[in-house]
Amino acid sequence: MNDHFKIYEHSRQRNVLDVRNLSVAFTGRKTKKTVLSDVSFSIRPGETVALVGESGSGKSVTALSLLRLIERSGGVISGATYFTDNDGQTVDILAQDEKELRAIRGNKISMIFQEPMTSLNPVLSVGFQITEAILAHRDVSAEEAKREAIDLLHKVEIPDPERRFGDYPQQFSGGMRQRVMIAMALACKPSLLIADEPTTALDVTTQARILDIIQRLKEEMNMAVLFITHDLGIVSEIADRVMVMYCGSIIEKADTRNLFNAPSHPYTSGLILSMPAVGSARGKGVPLPAIPGTVPAVWQGARGCTFSPRCSYAIERCRHETPLLQRRNPHSFVEVACHRAAEIRSMLGSLLPWVEAGELGITA
Amino acid sequence: MAGYIGSKVVKALITLWLIFTVAFLAARISGDAMDFIMPEGMNEEAREAMTSYLGLDKSWLEQYWLYVRNVFHGDLGTSFHFRQPVIDLYTQRFIPTLTLCGLAMLLSMAISIPLGVIAALKKNRPAGFLIQSAAFLGYAVPNFVLAILLILVFSFHLGWLPSSGSDTMMHYIMPVTALACTLIASLTRFSRSALLDVLSQDYIRTARAKGVGNFSVLTVHGLRNAMITIVTVLGLQVAALVSGSVVIENVFSWPGIGELLVFAAIKRDYPLLQTGVILVGTIVIFINFIVDVVYVLIDPRIQPGS
Ligand SMILES: Nc1ncnc2c1ncn2[C@@H]1O[C@H](COP(=O)(O)OP(=O)(O)OP(=O)(O)O)[C@@H](O)[C@H]1O
Ligand SMILES: [Mg+2]
């Protein structure tokens, strides 16, 4: 009851982001490689949505195409991406020209990247790189921008920000650089933060600190977060909803609790069951049901479900007919792209016991 | 910083000493100065008197030692041919050579960096292809061939530019162009590839994601980083540029060190040759030093002295 009320409340607000049939292909001289096909999703204000998937599934391409940062490297984007800012203005990002795009990037939608070591310019001081983000969008004096930049460095918990302001990226550790990246991304209080595996390159303790900082600032600034990761542990900690990506398509969408509690797609259950925490909960000596095989390198042109070659439940139909992302049943908000979702769910039963054991770090 | 400059100076002196030693030996191995000083058919006695007057009767080791000692006393010797202290002969010529090389360097940078930027931005388009091809051609044509072509066209046929001397600004045009050509060609190609490399880096994507404009992305983020590579290449090409100037000076009768140096080599005028080589080496080291300073200014990762 309570849940349904919350969802009702949300639906009255405009989504920050409405992505419809986003497809991306990279075109070479003679080749055309489809990397994303018909990705649709939306993000509500203040919500954290996780996008998970194996390496190469198209997570970064999704993130980059939201800000149209892949066109220079040959990516061709189609579909529509409606963005609504805090003032209620809605635009289709894919229809914007360079100048309008620039006004959105780093201002209304910001992005932080996977590699803190290479994402900052080595010949410019971090202070310069943060003030640059402020001055690109706002009409403030250089001193004012500097003051704000130092304030931001404070917020991301960099010790002694006045002194560090003039330091260069190579004088910072990976975790500190990622904090600088966050400070830079949040300089203009965006409505949406896209975080592309911001903690993957960091050690576990640093990871936790960075996640805390993102969570805290997200609440402070009331922004929505699209959090990309392949770490389901992180997903269970921070996400309100989860989207699972496989081979450039979203194959399952659910709220976090539902996903861990009762995954619908065999790929999703495979992912959850191969989490170390779940593995140990299953007891010693029980082999991890790791998903056999690897992500196919080239999947375009193939008919049928892209997961079918690795799926132990695949039937003839799966190999011929591509399943569409659909509601699991008319009363559910869970969407899944699997012909046999309903049957498999009853076969698998519930993962609830492990959730209840607290092994996943979420509460049932 | 003082320590940094100090160590640079020590390295420079050692380099100069090595250059000098090679020149000293090469000059003597390749021929006898006496053959050029004494008219043919002179009697043996006069020849011997001259030999001992010039100190050439002593062993090479002894000559070497004496010359080095004199250099430390500020005496670079007297030209066999002109009978004047070589230092006086060269003082007038140091500045013209430095000017020629310096202008050629500035011209190369002024032309090749913009061309390289255009070639990088217009990659796979006609403009980029044209610049690439022109750079390739420019690299293939030797300096002196270009120099002679320029003289033929602009001095003999059109009569627009003087073919020798250095009196007016007009005199500078052809020698500087001919000398700069190879450097323009190679720097254009390096600027293009350096910029293409930089523009594919993650931090460029970060800058775009921040909403920084194209021009700032190119200049503040792109070129600043590309300059590190370009300046490195420039430093490596300085020696080739200065040695190219020796040929160019002779083609255009440019009153610089190179012109006199070739004369000294032909006549086996040992003091003149040795001093000339030291001066050319000094110019190379001096320009390289400026390049190093520029390098430290652009790249904060280089800490002078470390
Ligand atoms: N510029 C590009 N040109 C051609 N193909 C590309 C380009 N960028 C990405 N791809 C391809 O798109 C696919 C998806 O890549 P993407 O980087 O989105 O994966 P990812 O899910 O982010 O993986 P990871 O977890 O390793 O970051 C890959 O097959 C990749 O080779
Ligand atoms: Mg990625």
XYZ file of C-alpha atoms and ligand atoms in Angstrom:
702
model
C 0.000 0.000 0.000
C 2.630 2.396 1.109
C 4.761 1.487 -1.892
C 1.992 2.083 -4.306
C 1.335 5.459 -2.840
C 4.979 6.409 -3.273
C 4.934 5.330 -6.879
C 1.768 7.310 -7.448
C 3.388 10.407 -5.964
C 6.401 9.981 -8.209
C 4.386 9.612 -11.353
C 2.816 13.014 -10.751
C 6.209 14.638 -11.052
C 7.884 14.984 -14.410
C 10.755 12.573 -14.979
C 14.196 14.207 -15.070
C 15.080 11.940 -17.906
C 12.953 10.035 -20.367
C 14.938 7.925 -22.747
C 12.971 6.445 -25.637
C 14.356 3.883 -28.044
C 17.927 5.013 -27.734
C 20.068 3.181 -30.272
C 23.746 3.678 -30.956
C 25.857 2.358 -33.789
C 29.504 2.950 -34.552
C 30.200 3.329 -38.223
C 33.603 2.664 -39.684
C 34.566 2.971 -43.359
C 32.627 -0.103 -44.355
C 31.377 -1.513 -41.089
C 28.434 -0.637 -38.926
C 28.415 -1.967 -35.410
C 25.246 -1.642 -33.366
C 26.102 -1.240 -29.707
C 22.802 -0.158 -28.161
C 19.394 -1.173 -29.425
C 16.131 0.392 -28.343
C 17.072 1.319 -24.816
C 14.199 3.041 -23.002
C 14.089 4.143 -19.395
C 13.249 7.067 -17.215
C 14.656 8.608 -14.055
C 12.573 10.546 -11.557
C 13.808 13.596 -9.673
C 16.029 12.741 -6.729
C 16.091 9.043 -7.549
C 19.133 6.777 -7.814
C 18.904 4.338 -10.690
C 21.593 1.730 -11.166
C 22.597 0.434 -14.567
C 24.378 -2.894 -14.248
C 25.875 -5.292 -16.724
C 29.022 -7.098 -17.692
C 31.992 -5.396 -19.299
C 31.196 -4.468 -22.877
C 27.435 -4.572 -22.453
C 27.123 -0.892 -23.405
C 26.857 0.899 -20.065
C 29.419 3.589 -20.838
C 28.032 4.073 -24.318
C 24.592 4.655 -22.769
C 26.027 7.226 -20.357
C 28.068 9.009 -22.995
C 25.229 9.156 -25.490
C 22.991 10.852 -22.922
C 25.383 13.823 -23.117
C 26.161 13.132 -26.785
C 29.845 12.641 -26.079
C 30.327 9.738 -28.482
C 29.583 11.449 -31.763
C 33.171 12.581 -32.194
C 34.381 9.005 -31.985
C 31.991 7.900 -34.714
C 28.883 6.992 -32.711
C 25.531 7.558 -34.395
C 22.696 8.040 -31.928
C 18.995 7.686 -32.661
C 15.859 7.801 -30.549
C 14.862 10.530 -28.145
C 16.162 11.689 -24.776
C 13.817 14.065 -22.990
C 15.400 15.980 -20.179
C 13.418 18.118 -17.775
C 15.365 20.543 -15.601
C 14.385 21.827 -12.174
C 12.400 24.697 -13.732
C 10.195 22.237 -15.578
C 11.652 22.960 -19.013
C 11.709 19.841 -21.206
C 14.093 19.418 -24.140
C 15.089 16.532 -26.369
C 18.841 16.328 -25.909
C 19.237 14.604 -29.243
C 17.657 17.566 -30.999
C 19.855 20.224 -29.380
C 22.567 22.098 -31.239
C 26.154 22.452 -29.961
C 25.486 25.622 -28.022
C 22.366 24.321 -26.288
C 24.151 21.074 -25.497
C 27.019 22.964 -23.912
C 24.561 24.756 -21.640
C 23.331 21.357 -20.401
C 26.655 19.565 -20.025
C 28.258 20.069 -16.652
C 25.439 22.420 -15.698
C 22.164 20.493 -15.635
C 23.575 17.045 -16.291
C 27.049 16.187 -15.042
C 29.146 13.123 -15.431
C 31.928 11.445 -13.502
C 34.086 8.813 -15.075
C 35.584 5.456 -14.325
C 39.273 6.371 -14.520
C 40.285 9.067 -12.032
C 43.917 8.761 -13.129
C 43.328 9.913 -16.704
C 40.155 11.961 -16.482
C 41.809 15.121 -15.187
C 44.050 17.272 -17.336
C 47.645 16.766 -16.105
C 48.898 20.253 -17.017
C 46.138 22.243 -15.334
C 45.728 22.715 -11.601
C 42.665 21.079 -10.042
C 41.551 24.525 -8.914
C 41.573 25.736 -12.487
C 39.646 22.691 -13.658
C 36.905 23.203 -11.077
C 36.585 26.959 -11.573
C 36.448 26.319 -15.306
C 33.249 24.318 -14.787
C 31.749 27.170 -12.763
C 32.783 29.906 -15.179
C 31.533 27.940 -18.196
C 27.944 28.243 -17.006
C 27.595 31.039 -14.528
C 28.166 34.721 -14.592
C 30.411 35.046 -11.552
C 33.758 36.727 -11.013
C 36.971 34.719 -10.933
C 37.365 35.301 -7.173
C 33.811 34.195 -6.511
C 34.410 31.050 -8.599
C 37.594 30.339 -6.673
C 35.784 30.701 -3.370
C 33.084 28.316 -4.535
C 35.656 25.836 -5.823
C 37.393 25.770 -2.439
C 34.003 25.311 -0.831
C 33.318 22.353 -3.125
C 36.690 20.811 -2.253
C 35.611 21.123 1.379
C 32.355 19.359 0.597
C 34.082 16.395 -1.002
C 36.304 16.195 2.085
C 39.651 17.112 0.615
C 41.826 18.211 3.525
C 43.302 21.707 3.433
C 41.489 22.832 0.253
C 42.961 26.357 0.175
C 46.437 24.905 -0.170
C 45.484 22.060 -2.508
C 43.602 24.396 -4.855
C 46.728 25.110 -6.920
C 48.008 21.529 -6.960
C 48.107 19.402 -10.084
C 46.229 16.091 -10.526
C 49.380 13.987 -10.226
C 49.838 15.327 -6.693
C 46.614 13.543 -5.688
C 45.855 9.867 -5.099
C 43.168 8.064 -7.107
C 40.530 8.512 -4.424
C 41.387 12.207 -4.030
C 41.196 12.716 -7.777
C 37.775 11.131 -7.876
C 36.723 13.614 -5.176
C 37.998 16.416 -7.377
C 35.961 14.961 -10.249
C 32.868 14.953 -8.028
C 33.498 18.540 -6.943
C 33.815 19.512 -10.604
C 30.654 17.661 -11.601
C 28.585 19.201 -8.822
C 29.877 22.753 -9.312
C 26.627 23.890 -10.935
C 24.219 21.776 -8.847
C 22.977 19.563 -11.696
C 19.555 17.892 -11.717
C 21.113 14.659 -12.880
C 24.481 13.104 -12.138
C 25.700 10.292 -14.355
C 28.333 8.286 -12.508
C 30.065 5.754 -14.755
C 31.696 3.219 -12.421
C 33.146 5.999 -10.256
C 34.607 3.600 -7.725
C 35.715 0.635 -9.844
C 39.342 1.768 -9.980
C 39.553 2.364 -6.212
C 40.280 0.143 -3.231
C 37.409 -0.970 -1.006
C 37.764 1.582 1.798
C 38.192 4.485 -0.609
C 35.226 3.128 -2.530
C 33.038 3.340 0.560
C 34.122 6.926 1.296
C 33.389 8.042 -2.263
C 29.963 6.372 -2.214
C 29.177 8.133 1.071
C 30.151 11.483 -0.396
C 28.026 10.948 -3.501
C 25.062 9.857 -1.377
C 25.374 12.817 0.978
C 25.701 15.423 -1.778
C 22.902 13.812 -3.759
C 20.569 14.363 -0.831
C 21.918 17.850 -0.152
C 21.408 18.962 -3.743
C 18.352 16.810 -4.386
C 19.641 15.458 -7.652
C 18.898 12.241 -9.495
C 21.747 9.801 -10.060
C 22.267 7.297 -12.837
C 24.806 5.004 -11.241
C 26.629 2.631 -13.543
C 28.407 -0.319 -12.013
C 28.943 -4.020 -12.343
C 29.117 -4.421 -8.579
C 25.749 -5.677 -7.287
C 26.892 -5.051 -3.714
C 27.009 -1.324 -4.430
C 23.647 -1.513 -6.196
C 21.987 -2.998 -3.138
C 23.409 -0.193 -1.011
C 22.525 2.866 -3.010
C 19.987 2.255 -5.764
C 16.240 2.788 -5.676
C 15.799 0.979 -8.955
C 17.970 -1.218 -11.117
C 18.252 -1.771 -14.843
C 20.170 -4.790 -16.094
C 21.867 -4.468 -19.431
C 23.000 -7.300 -21.637
C 24.480 -6.902 -25.121
C 23.220 -3.370 -25.564
C 19.647 -3.976 -24.430
C 17.966 -3.592 -21.090
C 16.707 -7.044 -20.162
C 15.250 -6.313 -16.752
C 14.054 -3.308 -14.797
C 12.894 -3.544 -11.218
C 13.080 -1.748 -7.937
C 16.104 -2.854 -5.998
C 14.346 -4.938 -3.405
C 12.316 -6.772 -5.986
C 15.318 -7.465 -8.133
C 17.335 -9.102 -5.383
C 14.325 -10.706 -3.873
C 12.885 -12.190 -7.001
C 14.898 -11.703 -10.151
C 12.887 -12.398 -13.295
C 15.481 -12.823 -16.005
C 17.750 -15.889 -15.872
C 20.715 -13.598 -16.531
C 19.827 -11.459 -13.523
C 19.471 -14.472 -11.257
C 22.807 -15.729 -12.518
C 24.395 -12.391 -11.649
C 22.893 -12.366 -8.164
C 23.767 -15.963 -7.447
C 27.365 -15.359 -8.456
C 27.721 -12.568 -5.884
C 30.249 -13.761 -3.279
C 27.877 -12.900 -0.412
C 25.142 -15.077 -1.857
C 27.616 -17.792 -2.706
C 28.755 -18.112 0.899
C 25.147 -18.018 2.097
C 24.436 -21.012 -0.068
C 26.841 -22.991 2.012
C 30.278 -24.426 1.450
C 30.802 -26.983 -1.260
C 27.946 -25.731 -3.379
C 29.423 -24.538 -6.674
C 28.666 -21.030 -7.787
C 26.134 -21.136 -10.569
C 28.286 -18.722 -12.527
C 26.861 -18.029 -15.920
C 28.587 -20.245 -18.476
C 30.200 -18.648 -21.482
C 31.085 -15.035 -22.143
C 29.429 -12.001 -23.658
C 29.447 -12.468 -27.426
C 31.744 -9.978 -29.119
C 29.434 -9.248 -32.019
C 25.748 -9.650 -31.435
C 24.075 -7.581 -34.094
C 22.272 -9.404 -36.846
C 21.686 -12.373 -34.575
C 18.034 -13.276 -34.289
C 16.391 -14.276 -31.063
C 17.353 -13.549 -27.485
C 20.963 -12.402 -27.183
C 21.333 -14.327 -23.949
C 19.989 -17.614 -25.364
C 23.437 -19.089 -26.256
C 24.377 -18.928 -22.554
C 20.975 -19.602 -21.079
C 20.282 -23.032 -19.633
C 16.522 -22.425 -19.932
C 16.573 -21.499 -23.607
C 14.033 -23.191 -25.838
C 13.606 -23.121 -29.589
C 11.479 -19.963 -29.474
C 14.280 -18.058 -27.667
C 16.619 -18.622 -30.579
C 14.243 -17.213 -33.175
C 12.140 -14.555 -31.574
C 13.644 -11.564 -29.801
C 11.844 -11.061 -26.477
C 10.625 -7.530 -25.797
C 10.941 -5.723 -22.492
C 7.486 -6.090 -20.938
C 5.798 -5.855 -17.587
C 6.047 -9.158 -15.811
C 2.299 -9.013 -15.212
C -0.242 -6.237 -15.468
C 0.056 -5.402 -11.752
C 3.809 -5.353 -11.598
C 6.279 -2.546 -12.154
C 8.966 -5.065 -12.957
C 9.814 -5.267 -16.646
C 11.658 -8.186 -18.162
C 12.694 -9.321 -21.629
C 12.351 -13.111 -21.432
C 9.864 -15.494 -23.020
C 10.015 -17.861 -20.076
C 10.256 -15.393 -17.192
C 7.131 -16.610 -15.437
C 8.001 -20.324 -15.621
C 11.595 -19.794 -14.568
C 10.566 -17.733 -11.581
C 8.424 -20.477 -10.213
C 11.230 -22.982 -10.856
C 13.875 -20.882 -9.128
C 11.716 -19.936 -6.229
C 12.646 -16.980 -4.162
C 16.039 -15.713 -3.175
C 14.378 -14.271 -0.102
C 16.170 -16.529 2.397
C 19.523 -14.960 1.530
C 18.076 -11.499 1.585
C 16.627 -12.176 4.992
C 19.933 -13.486 6.203
C 21.163 -9.935 5.571
C 23.837 -11.251 3.255
C 23.027 -8.778 0.507
C 23.161 -5.716 2.704
C 19.517 -4.889 2.033
C 16.464 -5.385 4.135
C 13.520 -7.355 2.921
C 66.681 26.522 -9.950
C 70.307 27.659 -9.521
C 71.381 24.049 -9.160
C 69.394 23.152 -12.270
C 71.103 25.832 -14.354
C 74.474 24.901 -12.827
C 74.170 21.278 -13.881
C 72.996 22.367 -17.349
C 76.093 24.538 -17.722
C 78.418 21.727 -16.640
C 76.779 19.346 -19.134
C 77.051 21.986 -21.851
C 80.774 22.468 -21.186
C 81.456 18.739 -21.348
C 79.523 18.513 -24.621
C 81.481 21.433 -26.084
C 84.765 19.858 -25.033
C 83.827 16.587 -26.775
C 82.753 18.433 -29.924
C 85.995 20.368 -29.908
C 88.105 17.221 -29.503
C 86.396 15.526 -32.439
C 86.874 18.635 -34.594
C 90.536 18.864 -33.560
C 91.225 15.289 -34.612
C 89.057 15.315 -37.740
C 90.786 18.420 -39.068
C 94.229 16.877 -38.660
C 93.361 13.396 -39.891
C 91.758 14.736 -43.060
C 94.720 16.754 -44.335
C 97.807 18.864 -43.649
C 97.313 22.587 -43.179
C 100.755 23.285 -44.626
C 99.613 22.150 -48.070
C 97.212 25.081 -48.147
C 99.407 27.695 -46.485
C 102.610 27.372 -48.532
C 102.544 28.160 -52.235
C 103.700 25.242 -54.321
C 107.397 24.865 -55.006
C 108.501 26.676 -51.819
C 111.780 25.472 -50.452
C 111.932 22.983 -47.608
C 113.603 25.386 -45.167
C 110.873 28.003 -45.422
C 108.261 25.283 -45.035
C 109.897 23.966 -41.873
C 110.243 27.476 -40.459
C 106.545 28.085 -41.084
C 105.590 24.736 -39.580
C 107.394 25.456 -36.349
C 106.130 29.058 -36.309
C 102.551 27.762 -36.348
C 103.422 25.115 -33.785
C 102.513 22.313 -36.193
C 105.858 20.538 -35.674
C 104.778 19.499 -32.220
C 102.972 16.246 -31.564
C 99.130 16.276 -31.743
C 98.938 15.678 -28.039
C 101.150 18.673 -27.368
C 99.178 20.841 -29.806
C 95.971 19.750 -28.146
C 97.235 20.561 -24.708
C 98.543 23.979 -25.780
C 95.290 24.869 -27.504
C 93.140 23.838 -24.564
C 95.379 25.825 -22.206
C 95.143 28.913 -24.415
C 91.388 28.598 -24.597
C 91.304 28.716 -20.796
C 93.310 31.931 -20.993
C 90.745 33.376 -23.377
C 92.870 32.918 -26.499
C 91.179 30.972 -29.284
C 94.158 31.294 -31.603
C 95.032 33.124 -34.781
C 93.758 32.167 -38.200
C 96.497 30.675 -40.415
C 94.928 32.280 -43.423
C 93.756 35.706 -42.263
C 96.543 36.225 -39.694
C 93.990 37.667 -37.281
C 92.684 36.387 -33.951
C 89.807 34.015 -34.858
C 87.667 35.539 -32.148
C 87.694 38.857 -34.062
C 86.737 37.067 -37.263
C 83.761 35.380 -35.638
C 82.331 38.127 -33.422
C 80.668 39.815 -36.401
C 79.298 36.477 -37.576
C 77.778 35.065 -34.399
C 74.678 37.261 -34.427
C 73.739 36.725 -38.120
C 73.803 32.943 -37.642
C 71.837 33.110 -34.413
C 69.307 35.399 -36.122
C 68.989 33.105 -39.125
C 68.429 30.008 -36.981
C 66.178 31.802 -34.499
C 63.969 33.263 -37.229
C 63.772 29.899 -38.992
C 62.638 28.322 -35.719
C 60.034 30.981 -35.010
C 58.763 30.783 -38.595
C 58.489 26.994 -38.368
C 56.463 27.174 -35.195
C 54.262 29.980 -36.486
C 53.421 27.996 -39.620
C 53.552 24.361 -38.605
C 51.500 24.453 -35.393
C 48.437 26.064 -37.033
C 48.841 23.738 -40.033
C 49.126 20.747 -37.727
C 45.999 21.830 -35.867
C 44.050 22.182 -39.116
C 45.358 18.832 -40.355
C 44.256 17.192 -37.099
C 40.820 18.819 -37.054
C 40.252 18.098 -40.760
C 41.450 14.534 -40.533
C 40.012 12.474 -43.423
C 38.983 15.652 -45.268
C 40.616 17.248 -48.327
C 42.243 20.087 -46.327
C 43.880 17.647 -43.937
C 45.040 15.432 -46.758
C 46.494 18.405 -48.637
C 48.482 19.566 -45.595
C 49.739 16.038 -44.959
C 50.927 15.695 -48.574
C 52.540 19.138 -48.606
C 54.358 18.313 -45.376
C 55.588 15.063 -46.846
C 56.888 16.859 -49.927
C 58.536 19.580 -47.828
C 60.265 16.915 -45.811
C 61.577 15.184 -48.930
C 63.174 18.259 -50.530
C 66.692 18.977 -49.200
C 67.302 22.515 -47.916
C 69.959 23.418 -50.427
C 67.863 22.264 -53.397
C 65.046 24.491 -52.226
C 67.536 27.333 -51.695
C 68.773 27.070 -55.290
C 65.225 26.825 -56.636
C 64.247 29.950 -54.707
C 67.223 31.871 -56.090
C 66.408 30.747 -59.623
C 62.796 31.802 -59.405
C 62.826 34.886 -57.195
C 66.228 36.362 -58.002
C 67.026 35.421 -61.586
C 63.601 35.108 -63.186
C 61.467 37.521 -61.249
C 64.200 39.705 -59.791
C 62.172 40.289 -56.646
C 64.611 39.205 -53.983
C 68.363 39.632 -53.514
C 70.279 36.352 -53.736
C 73.132 37.185 -51.350
C 74.004 39.231 -48.291
C 72.013 40.261 -45.230
C 71.615 44.017 -45.465
C 67.847 44.478 -45.606
C 64.762 42.630 -44.473
C 64.365 41.432 -48.062
C 67.630 39.542 -47.710
C 66.177 37.442 -44.907
C 63.202 36.030 -46.771
C 64.808 33.310 -48.880
C 67.505 32.019 -46.467
C 65.039 31.799 -43.575
C 62.425 30.063 -45.733
C 64.919 27.601 -47.198
C 66.309 26.776 -43.768
C 62.886 26.451 -42.123
C 61.318 24.234 -44.781
C 62.313 20.812 -43.405
C 61.476 21.858 -39.866
C 58.084 23.221 -40.942
C 57.331 19.922 -42.645
C 58.345 17.700 -39.755
C 56.795 19.908 -37.064
C 53.502 20.002 -38.992
C 53.348 16.237 -38.996
C 54.307 15.993 -35.326
C 51.833 18.704 -34.306
C 49.067 16.862 -36.114
C 49.769 13.508 -34.509
C 50.424 15.041 -31.080
C 47.107 16.889 -31.162
C 45.189 13.860 -32.439
C 46.657 11.845 -29.603
C 45.784 14.459 -26.987
C 42.241 14.937 -28.314
C 41.537 11.249 -27.788
C 42.505 11.416 -24.111
C 39.983 11.012 -21.306
C 40.544 14.507 -19.930
C 39.369 16.024 -23.201
C 36.124 14.100 -22.795
C 35.928 15.395 -19.214
C 36.345 18.963 -20.452
C 33.556 18.487 -23.011
C 31.340 16.903 -20.353
C 31.835 20.063 -18.279
C 30.380 22.154 -21.073
C 33.652 23.831 -22.043
C 33.491 25.352 -25.546
C 35.245 23.839 -28.548
C 37.824 26.591 -28.757
C 38.836 26.250 -25.096
C 38.909 22.476 -25.385
C 41.291 22.848 -28.317
C 43.559 25.536 -26.865
C 43.460 25.261 -23.071
C 43.147 21.480 -22.876
C 44.417 20.224 -26.245
C 47.242 22.428 -27.468
C 48.785 22.965 -24.052
C 49.343 19.206 -23.799
C 50.285 18.769 -27.445
C 52.926 21.503 -27.032
C 54.851 19.208 -24.697
C 55.419 16.763 -27.548
C 55.952 19.520 -30.098
C 58.591 21.262 -27.988
C 60.365 17.951 -27.382
C 60.531 17.311 -31.112
C 61.700 20.877 -31.673
C 64.547 20.336 -29.205
C 65.621 17.236 -31.099
C 65.577 19.060 -34.432
C 67.635 22.073 -33.347
C 70.966 20.418 -34.159
C 69.774 19.543 -37.664
C 68.548 23.105 -38.152
C 71.855 24.689 -37.114
C 73.937 22.314 -39.217
C 71.565 23.044 -42.120
C 72.351 26.722 -41.659
C 75.988 26.086 -42.580
C 74.898 25.001 -46.067
C 72.270 27.716 -46.430
C 74.744 30.442 -45.415
C 77.084 29.336 -48.166
C 74.361 29.234 -50.819
C 73.185 32.756 -49.936
C 76.613 34.150 -48.961
C 75.150 34.864 -45.565
C 77.844 36.501 -43.432
C 77.522 33.991 -40.605
C 79.627 31.381 -38.890
C 78.725 28.689 -41.416
C 80.208 30.547 -44.337
C 83.527 30.993 -42.567
C 83.416 27.465 -41.177
C 83.269 25.896 -44.628
C 86.175 28.087 -45.709
C 88.141 26.990 -42.620
C 87.444 23.341 -43.348
C 88.547 23.587 -46.981
C 91.743 25.430 -46.082
C 92.436 23.284 -42.990
C 92.691 26.504 -40.991
C 92.799 24.638 -37.668
C 92.171 27.462 -35.163
C 89.437 28.927 -37.343
C 87.805 25.514 -37.754
C 88.027 24.548 -34.094
C 86.561 27.841 -32.924
C 83.785 27.695 -35.526
C 82.779 24.241 -34.390
C 82.709 25.358 -30.760
C 80.509 28.326 -31.704
C 78.038 26.195 -33.688
C 77.896 23.824 -30.724
C 77.249 26.769 -28.421
C 74.320 27.905 -30.554
C 72.775 24.414 -30.518
C 73.187 24.201 -26.750
C 71.827 27.706 -26.239
C 68.667 27.063 -28.282
C 68.222 23.711 -26.540
C 68.454 25.480 -23.210
C 65.659 27.856 -24.215
C 63.609 24.821 -25.318
C 64.182 23.235 -21.891
C 63.013 26.361 -20.109
C 59.872 26.491 -22.264
C 59.315 22.827 -21.486
C 59.372 23.452 -17.738
C 56.963 26.351 -18.218
C 54.370 24.237 -20.059
C 54.550 20.997 -18.148
C 54.019 21.273 -14.393
C 55.083 17.632 -14.000
C 58.681 18.593 -14.771
C 60.271 19.940 -11.637
C 63.517 21.757 -12.426
C 66.359 20.263 -10.472
C 64.797 16.868 -9.843
N 34.313 4.607 -29.925
C 33.906 3.340 -30.153
N 34.008 2.798 -31.380
C 33.606 1.539 -31.623
N 33.086 0.732 -30.700
C 32.945 1.202 -29.439
C 33.352 2.536 -29.106
N 33.107 2.732 -27.786
C 32.560 1.571 -27.333
N 32.466 0.675 -28.313
C 31.932 -0.682 -28.184
O 30.686 -0.632 -27.554
C 30.523 -1.768 -26.713
C 30.084 -1.337 -25.342
O 31.132 -0.652 -24.711
P 30.982 0.096 -23.320
O 32.238 0.860 -23.121
O 29.714 0.839 -23.269
O 30.924 -1.118 -22.301
P 30.739 -1.053 -20.722
O 29.465 -1.754 -20.429
O 30.867 0.339 -20.256
O 31.922 -1.947 -20.219
P 32.939 -1.730 -18.988
O 32.280 -2.344 -17.798
O 34.133 -2.474 -19.416
O 33.175 -0.255 -18.844
C 31.835 -2.533 -26.712
O 31.706 -3.644 -27.554
C 32.809 -1.542 -27.318
O 33.778 -2.223 -28.068
Mg 32.360 1.411 -19.100
